[in-house]
CSV table of C-alpha atoms in Angstrom, one decimal:
chain,number,residue,atom,x,y,z
A,1,UNK,CA,76.8,20.2,49.1
A,2,UNK,CA,76.1,19.8,45.4
A,3,UNK,CA,73.7,16.9,46.2
A,4,UNK,CA,71.8,19.0,48.7
A,5,UNK,CA,71.5,21.9,46.3
A,6,UNK,CA,70.1,19.5,43.7
A,7,UNK,CA,67.5,18.2,46.1
A,8,UNK,CA,66.4,21.8,47.0
A,9,UNK,CA,66.2,22.8,43.4
A,10,UNK,CA,64.0,19.8,42.7
A,11,UNK,CA,61.6,20.6,45.6
A,12,UNK,CA,61.3,24.2,44.4
A,13,UNK,CA,60.4,23.0,40.9
A,14,UNK,CA,57.7,20.7,42.2
A,15,UNK,CA,56.2,23.5,44.3
A,16,UNK,CA,56.2,25.8,41.4
A,17,UNK,CA,54.5,23.2,39.2
A,18,UNK,CA,51.9,22.5,41.9
A,19,UNK,CA,51.1,26.3,42.1
A,20,UNK,CA,50.6,26.6,38.4
A,21,UNK,CA,48.2,23.7,38.3
A,22,UNK,CA,46.1,24.9,41.3
A,23,UNK,CA,45.2,28.3,39.9
A,24,UNK,CA,46.2,31.4,38.0
A,25,UNK,CA,49.3,33.2,38.9
A,26,UNK,CA,49.0,36.3,41.1
A,27,UNK,CA,48.6,39.7,39.4
A,28,UNK,CA,51.8,41.3,38.4
A,29,UNK,CA,53.1,44.2,40.5
A,30,UNK,CA,53.8,47.6,39.0
A,31,UNK,CA,57.5,47.3,39.7
A,32,UNK,CA,57.8,43.9,38.0
A,33,UNK,CA,59.6,43.8,34.7
A,34,UNK,CA,57.4,43.4,31.6
A,35,UNK,CA,56.6,39.8,30.5
A,36,UNK,CA,58.1,38.6,27.3
A,37,UNK,CA,55.9,38.6,24.2
A,38,UNK,CA,53.9,35.5,23.4
A,39,UNK,CA,55.3,33.3,20.7
A,40,UNK,CA,53.8,33.5,17.2
A,41,UNK,CA,52.4,30.0,17.4
A,42,UNK,CA,50.3,30.9,20.4
A,43,UNK,CA,48.8,34.0,18.6
A,44,UNK,CA,48.0,31.8,15.6
A,45,UNK,CA,46.3,29.3,17.9
A,46,UNK,CA,44.2,32.1,19.5
A,47,UNK,CA,43.1,33.4,16.1
A,48,UNK,CA,42.0,29.9,15.0
A,49,UNK,CA,40.1,29.5,18.2
A,50,UNK,CA,38.2,32.7,17.6
A,51,UNK,CA,37.4,31.8,14.0
A,52,UNK,CA,33.9,30.3,13.3
A,53,UNK,CA,33.8,26.5,13.4
A,54,UNK,CA,32.2,26.2,9.9
A,55,UNK,CA,34.9,28.2,8.1
A,56,UNK,CA,37.0,26.2,5.7
A,57,UNK,CA,40.8,26.4,5.4
A,58,UNK,CA,40.6,28.1,2.0
A,59,UNK,CA,38.2,30.8,3.2
A,60,UNK,CA,35.0,29.2,1.8
A,61,UNK,CA,32.1,29.2,4.2
A,62,UNK,CA,29.9,26.3,3.4
A,63,UNK,CA,26.8,27.7,5.2
A,64,UNK,CA,27.0,31.2,3.7
A,65,UNK,CA,24.7,32.6,1.0
A,66,UNK,CA,27.5,33.8,-1.2
A,67,UNK,CA,27.8,32.2,-4.6
A,68,UNK,CA,30.4,29.5,-5.2
A,69,UNK,CA,33.4,31.0,-7.0
A,70,UNK,CA,35.5,27.9,-7.5
A,71,UNK,CA,34.1,25.9,-10.4
A,72,UNK,CA,35.8,22.7,-9.3
A,73,UNK,CA,33.6,22.6,-6.1
A,74,UNK,CA,30.3,22.1,-8.1
A,75,UNK,CA,30.1,18.8,-9.9
A,76,UNK,CA,27.1,18.2,-12.2
A,77,UNK,CA,26.1,15.0,-13.9
A,78,UNK,CA,26.9,14.8,-17.6
A,79,UNK,CA,24.1,15.5,-20.0
A,80,UNK,CA,22.4,12.4,-21.4
A,81,UNK,CA,22.6,11.8,-25.1
A,82,UNK,CA,19.7,12.6,-27.4
A,83,UNK,CA,19.0,8.9,-28.1
A,84,UNK,CA,17.9,8.7,-24.4
A,85,UNK,CA,16.2,12.1,-23.9
A,86,UNK,CA,14.4,12.1,-27.3
A,87,UNK,CA,14.5,8.5,-28.4
A,88,UNK,CA,13.3,7.2,-25.1
A,89,UNK,CA,9.9,9.0,-25.1
A,90,UNK,CA,9.5,8.2,-28.8
A,91,UNK,CA,10.1,4.5,-28.1
A,92,UNK,CA,7.6,4.5,-25.3
A,93,UNK,CA,5.0,6.1,-27.5
A,94,UNK,CA,5.7,3.5,-30.1
A,95,UNK,CA,5.3,0.8,-27.5
A,96,UNK,CA,1.8,2.2,-26.7
A,97,UNK,CA,0.7,1.9,-30.4
A,98,UNK,CA,2.4,-1.5,-30.8
A,99,UNK,CA,0.5,-2.8,-27.8
A,100,UNK,CA,-2.8,-1.8,-29.2
A,101,UNK,CA,-2.0,-3.2,-32.6
A,102,UNK,CA,-0.9,-6.5,-31.0
A,103,UNK,CA,-4.2,-6.8,-29.1
A,104,UNK,CA,-6.1,-6.0,-32.3
A,105,UNK,CA,-4.3,-8.7,-34.2
A,106,UNK,CA,-4.7,-11.3,-31.4
A,107,UNK,CA,-8.3,-10.5,-30.7
A,108,UNK,CA,-10.0,-9.3,-33.9
A,109,UNK,CA,-13.4,-7.7,-33.9
A,110,UNK,CA,-16.4,-10.0,-34.3
A,111,UNK,CA,-19.9,-8.8,-34.8
A,112,UNK,CA,-21.4,-12.2,-33.7
A,113,UNK,CA,-20.4,-11.9,-30.0
A,114,UNK,CA,-22.6,-12.6,-27.0
A,115,UNK,CA,-25.7,-10.4,-27.0
A,116,UNK,CA,-26.2,-8.9,-23.5
A,117,UNK,CA,-28.4,-5.9,-22.7
A,118,UNK,CA,-27.8,-4.3,-19.3
A,119,UNK,CA,-31.3,-3.0,-19.3
A,120,UNK,CA,-32.5,-6.6,-18.8
A,121,UNK,CA,-30.3,-7.1,-15.7
A,122,UNK,CA,-31.8,-7.4,-12.2
A,123,UNK,CA,-32.2,-4.1,-10.4
A,124,UNK,CA,-29.5,-4.9,-7.8
A,125,UNK,CA,-27.0,-5.6,-10.6
A,126,UNK,CA,-27.8,-2.4,-12.4
A,127,UNK,CA,-27.6,-0.3,-9.2
A,128,UNK,CA,-24.3,-1.9,-8.2
A,129,UNK,CA,-22.7,-1.4,-11.5
A,130,UNK,CA,-23.9,2.2,-11.6
A,131,UNK,CA,-22.5,2.8,-8.1
A,132,UNK,CA,-19.2,1.2,-8.9
A,133,UNK,CA,-18.8,3.3,-12.0
A,134,UNK,CA,-19.5,6.5,-10.0
A,135,UNK,CA,-17.1,5.6,-7.1
A,136,UNK,CA,-14.3,4.8,-9.5
A,137,UNK,CA,-15.0,8.1,-11.2
A,138,UNK,CA,-14.6,9.9,-7.8
A,139,UNK,CA,-11.3,8.0,-7.2
A,140,UNK,CA,-10.1,9.4,-10.6
A,141,UNK,CA,-11.1,12.9,-9.4
A,142,UNK,CA,-9.0,12.5,-6.2
A,143,UNK,CA,-6.1,11.2,-8.3
A,144,UNK,CA,-6.3,14.3,-10.6
A,145,UNK,CA,-6.4,16.6,-7.5
A,146,UNK,CA,-3.3,14.9,-6.1
A,147,UNK,CA,-1.5,15.5,-9.4
A,148,UNK,CA,-2.4,19.2,-9.2
A,149,UNK,CA,-1.3,19.4,-5.6
A,150,UNK,CA,2.1,17.7,-6.2
A,151,UNK,CA,2.8,20.0,-9.2
A,152,UNK,CA,2.1,23.1,-7.2
A,153,UNK,CA,4.2,21.8,-4.3
A,154,UNK,CA,7.3,20.7,-6.4
A,155,UNK,CA,7.0,22.9,-9.4
A,156,UNK,CA,7.1,20.1,-12.0
A,157,UNK,CA,6.6,16.4,-12.5
A,158,UNK,CA,10.3,15.9,-12.9
A,159,UNK,CA,11.1,17.6,-9.6
A,160,UNK,CA,8.4,15.4,-7.9
A,161,UNK,CA,9.8,12.1,-9.2
A,162,UNK,CA,13.4,13.2,-8.6
A,163,UNK,CA,12.8,13.5,-4.8
A,164,UNK,CA,10.9,10.2,-4.8
A,165,UNK,CA,12.9,7.2,-3.5
A,166,UNK,CA,13.1,4.0,-5.5
A,167,UNK,CA,11.0,2.1,-2.9
A,168,UNK,CA,8.3,4.7,-3.0
A,169,UNK,CA,8.2,4.6,-6.8
A,170,UNK,CA,7.9,0.9,-6.7
A,171,UNK,CA,4.9,1.1,-4.3
A,172,UNK,CA,3.5,4.0,-6.3
A,173,UNK,CA,3.6,2.0,-9.5
A,174,UNK,CA,2.1,-1.1,-7.9
A,175,UNK,CA,-0.8,0.8,-6.4
A,176,UNK,CA,-1.7,2.6,-9.6
A,177,UNK,CA,-1.4,-0.4,-11.9
A,178,UNK,CA,-3.6,-2.3,-9.5
A,179,UNK,CA,-6.1,0.5,-9.4
A,180,UNK,CA,-6.1,1.1,-13.1
A,181,UNK,CA,-6.6,-2.5,-13.9
A,182,UNK,CA,-9.4,-3.0,-11.4
A,183,UNK,CA,-11.3,0.1,-12.4
A,184,UNK,CA,-11.1,-0.4,-16.1
A,185,UNK,CA,-11.9,-4.1,-15.8
A,186,UNK,CA,-15.1,-3.4,-13.8
A,187,UNK,CA,-16.2,-0.6,-16.0
A,188,UNK,CA,-14.9,-1.8,-19.3
A,189,UNK,CA,-16.5,-5.3,-19.3
A,190,UNK,CA,-20.1,-4.2,-19.0
A,191,UNK,CA,-19.5,-1.3,-21.4
A,192,UNK,CA,-18.0,-3.6,-24.1
A,193,UNK,CA,-20.8,-6.1,-23.6
A,194,UNK,CA,-23.5,-3.4,-23.9
A,195,UNK,CA,-22.0,-1.9,-27.1
A,196,UNK,CA,-20.6,-5.1,-28.7
A,197,UNK,CA,-22.2,-4.2,-32.0
A,198,UNK,CA,-20.0,-1.1,-32.5
A,199,UNK,CA,-16.5,-1.6,-33.7
A,200,UNK,CA,-15.2,1.8,-32.5
A,201,UNK,CA,-16.6,1.2,-29.0
A,202,UNK,CA,-14.6,-2.0,-28.7
A,203,UNK,CA,-11.4,0.1,-28.8
A,204,UNK,CA,-12.3,2.3,-25.7
A,205,UNK,CA,-11.6,-0.3,-23.0
A,206,UNK,CA,-8.3,-1.7,-24.3
A,207,UNK,CA,-6.9,1.7,-25.4
A,208,UNK,CA,-7.6,3.2,-22.0
A,209,UNK,CA,-6.0,0.3,-20.2
A,210,UNK,CA,-2.9,0.5,-22.5
A,211,UNK,CA,-2.7,4.2,-21.9
A,212,UNK,CA,-2.7,3.7,-18.1
A,213,UNK,CA,0.1,1.1,-18.4
A,214,UNK,CA,2.2,3.4,-20.6
A,215,UNK,CA,1.6,6.3,-18.2
A,216,UNK,CA,3.1,4.4,-15.3
A,217,UNK,CA,6.1,3.4,-17.4
A,218,UNK,CA,6.7,7.1,-18.2
A,219,UNK,CA,7.1,7.9,-14.5
A,220,UNK,CA,10.3,5.7,-14.5
A,221,UNK,CA,11.5,7.5,-17.5
A,222,UNK,CA,10.9,10.9,-15.9
A,223,UNK,CA,12.9,9.9,-12.8
A,224,UNK,CA,15.9,8.1,-14.4
A,225,UNK,CA,16.1,9.3,-18.0
A,226,UNK,CA,14.7,12.7,-19.0
A,227,UNK,CA,11.9,15.2,-18.2
A,228,UNK,CA,10.7,14.7,-21.8
A,229,UNK,CA,8.8,11.7,-20.6
A,230,UNK,CA,6.3,14.2,-19.1
A,231,UNK,CA,4.8,14.6,-22.5
A,232,UNK,CA,4.1,10.9,-22.7
A,233,UNK,CA,2.6,11.0,-19.3
A,234,UNK,CA,0.4,13.9,-20.2
A,235,UNK,CA,-0.8,12.3,-23.4
A,236,UNK,CA,-1.6,9.0,-21.7
A,237,UNK,CA,-3.3,10.7,-18.8
A,238,UNK,CA,-5.6,12.6,-21.1
A,239,UNK,CA,-6.3,9.5,-23.2
A,240,UNK,CA,-7.3,7.2,-20.4
A,241,UNK,CA,-9.3,10.0,-18.7
A,242,UNK,CA,-11.4,10.5,-21.9
A,243,UNK,CA,-11.7,6.7,-22.3
A,244,UNK,CA,-13.1,6.3,-18.8
A,245,UNK,CA,-15.5,9.2,-19.1
A,246,UNK,CA,-16.8,7.8,-22.3
A,247,UNK,CA,-17.5,4.5,-20.6
A,248,UNK,CA,-19.0,6.2,-17.5
A,249,UNK,CA,-21.4,8.3,-19.5
A,250,UNK,CA,-22.5,5.3,-21.7
A,251,UNK,CA,-23.1,3.0,-18.7
A,252,UNK,CA,-24.9,5.5,-16.6
A,253,UNK,CA,-27.2,6.5,-19.5
A,254,UNK,CA,-28.1,2.8,-20.0
A,255,UNK,CA,-28.6,1.9,-16.3
A,256,UNK,CA,-30.1,5.1,-14.9
A,257,UNK,CA,-31.9,6.6,-17.8
A,258,UNK,CA,-33.6,3.7,-19.6
A,259,UNK,CA,-36.0,6.1,-21.5
A,260,UNK,CA,-33.2,7.8,-23.3
A,261,UNK,CA,-32.6,6.4,-26.8
A,262,UNK,CA,-29.3,7.1,-28.7
A,263,UNK,CA,-28.0,5.9,-32.0
A,264,UNK,CA,-25.5,3.7,-30.3
A,265,UNK,CA,-28.1,1.5,-28.6
A,266,UNK,CA,-28.3,-2.0,-30.0
A,267,UNK,CA,-32.1,-2.1,-29.4
A,268,UNK,CA,-32.7,1.3,-30.8
A,269,UNK,CA,-35.2,0.2,-33.5
A,270,UNK,CA,-37.2,-2.0,-31.2
A,271,UNK,CA,-37.5,0.7,-28.5
A,272,UNK,CA,-38.5,3.3,-31.0
A,273,UNK,CA,-41.2,1.0,-32.4
A,274,UNK,CA,-42.5,0.3,-28.9
A,275,UNK,CA,-42.6,4.0,-28.1
A,276,UNK,CA,-44.5,4.8,-31.3
A,277,UNK,CA,-47.0,2.0,-30.5
A,278,UNK,CA,-47.5,3.3,-27.0
A,279,UNK,CA,-48.1,6.8,-28.4
A,280,UNK,CA,-50.6,5.6,-30.9
A,281,UNK,CA,-52.6,3.6,-28.2
A,282,UNK,CA,-52.7,6.7,-26.1
A,283,UNK,CA,-54.3,8.6,-29.0
């Protein structure tokens, strides 16, 4: 009898489990006794299920707009020492002047250099040089407009270079060094040949090229050292801009306006004498 009762009880248990798995239990009748209260663990599980998924265990919502109260959550990089934030820009500025001094020592000024006058060049050469000078000037204008756009977009040069990746900064530096060298070489060589008799004019080409190199180096300082390198970039940018404009005006005046005579012209005395002779013949 006991064995038979055990078999019956086992079958009832299996049927009850199958009914629970197949669907919800039938609704309770009015005369049924009240169900026991749910355990505390189940209530806790239900509350955690209703809570938002992004809530943290300590009550901090990562996606909320509330300020962070716990100071240990925010971790800032330590401030750089003064020898980097101040000494770095000063050292880069000293590099600029040392580079120009080295070039001056290695290649001193000589008044007995080759005598070339661009006015005696073939028309095609003069037109090509004039067009190249203007096109490079237009490229500089686009570069300046890009600087203005990026500053308005990011707020400052330091913010712009901070979001720039290392690979982009490498490509950025390569492109600008290549462009600066090409433009100053094409414009600086004929300018220096045309005004080879003037000692001051022989500084315009190398100073502008040295300023462009120092400017590119300052970008790395802005990104990885301090925002104080922006002052070096500003100084060098103004310097090579003035240098290029000086060469552009000088070359275009010689190539496109041959009748204009300035005090910097090497053939000024000869041209003035020819002009006076022509005026006397007309009289």
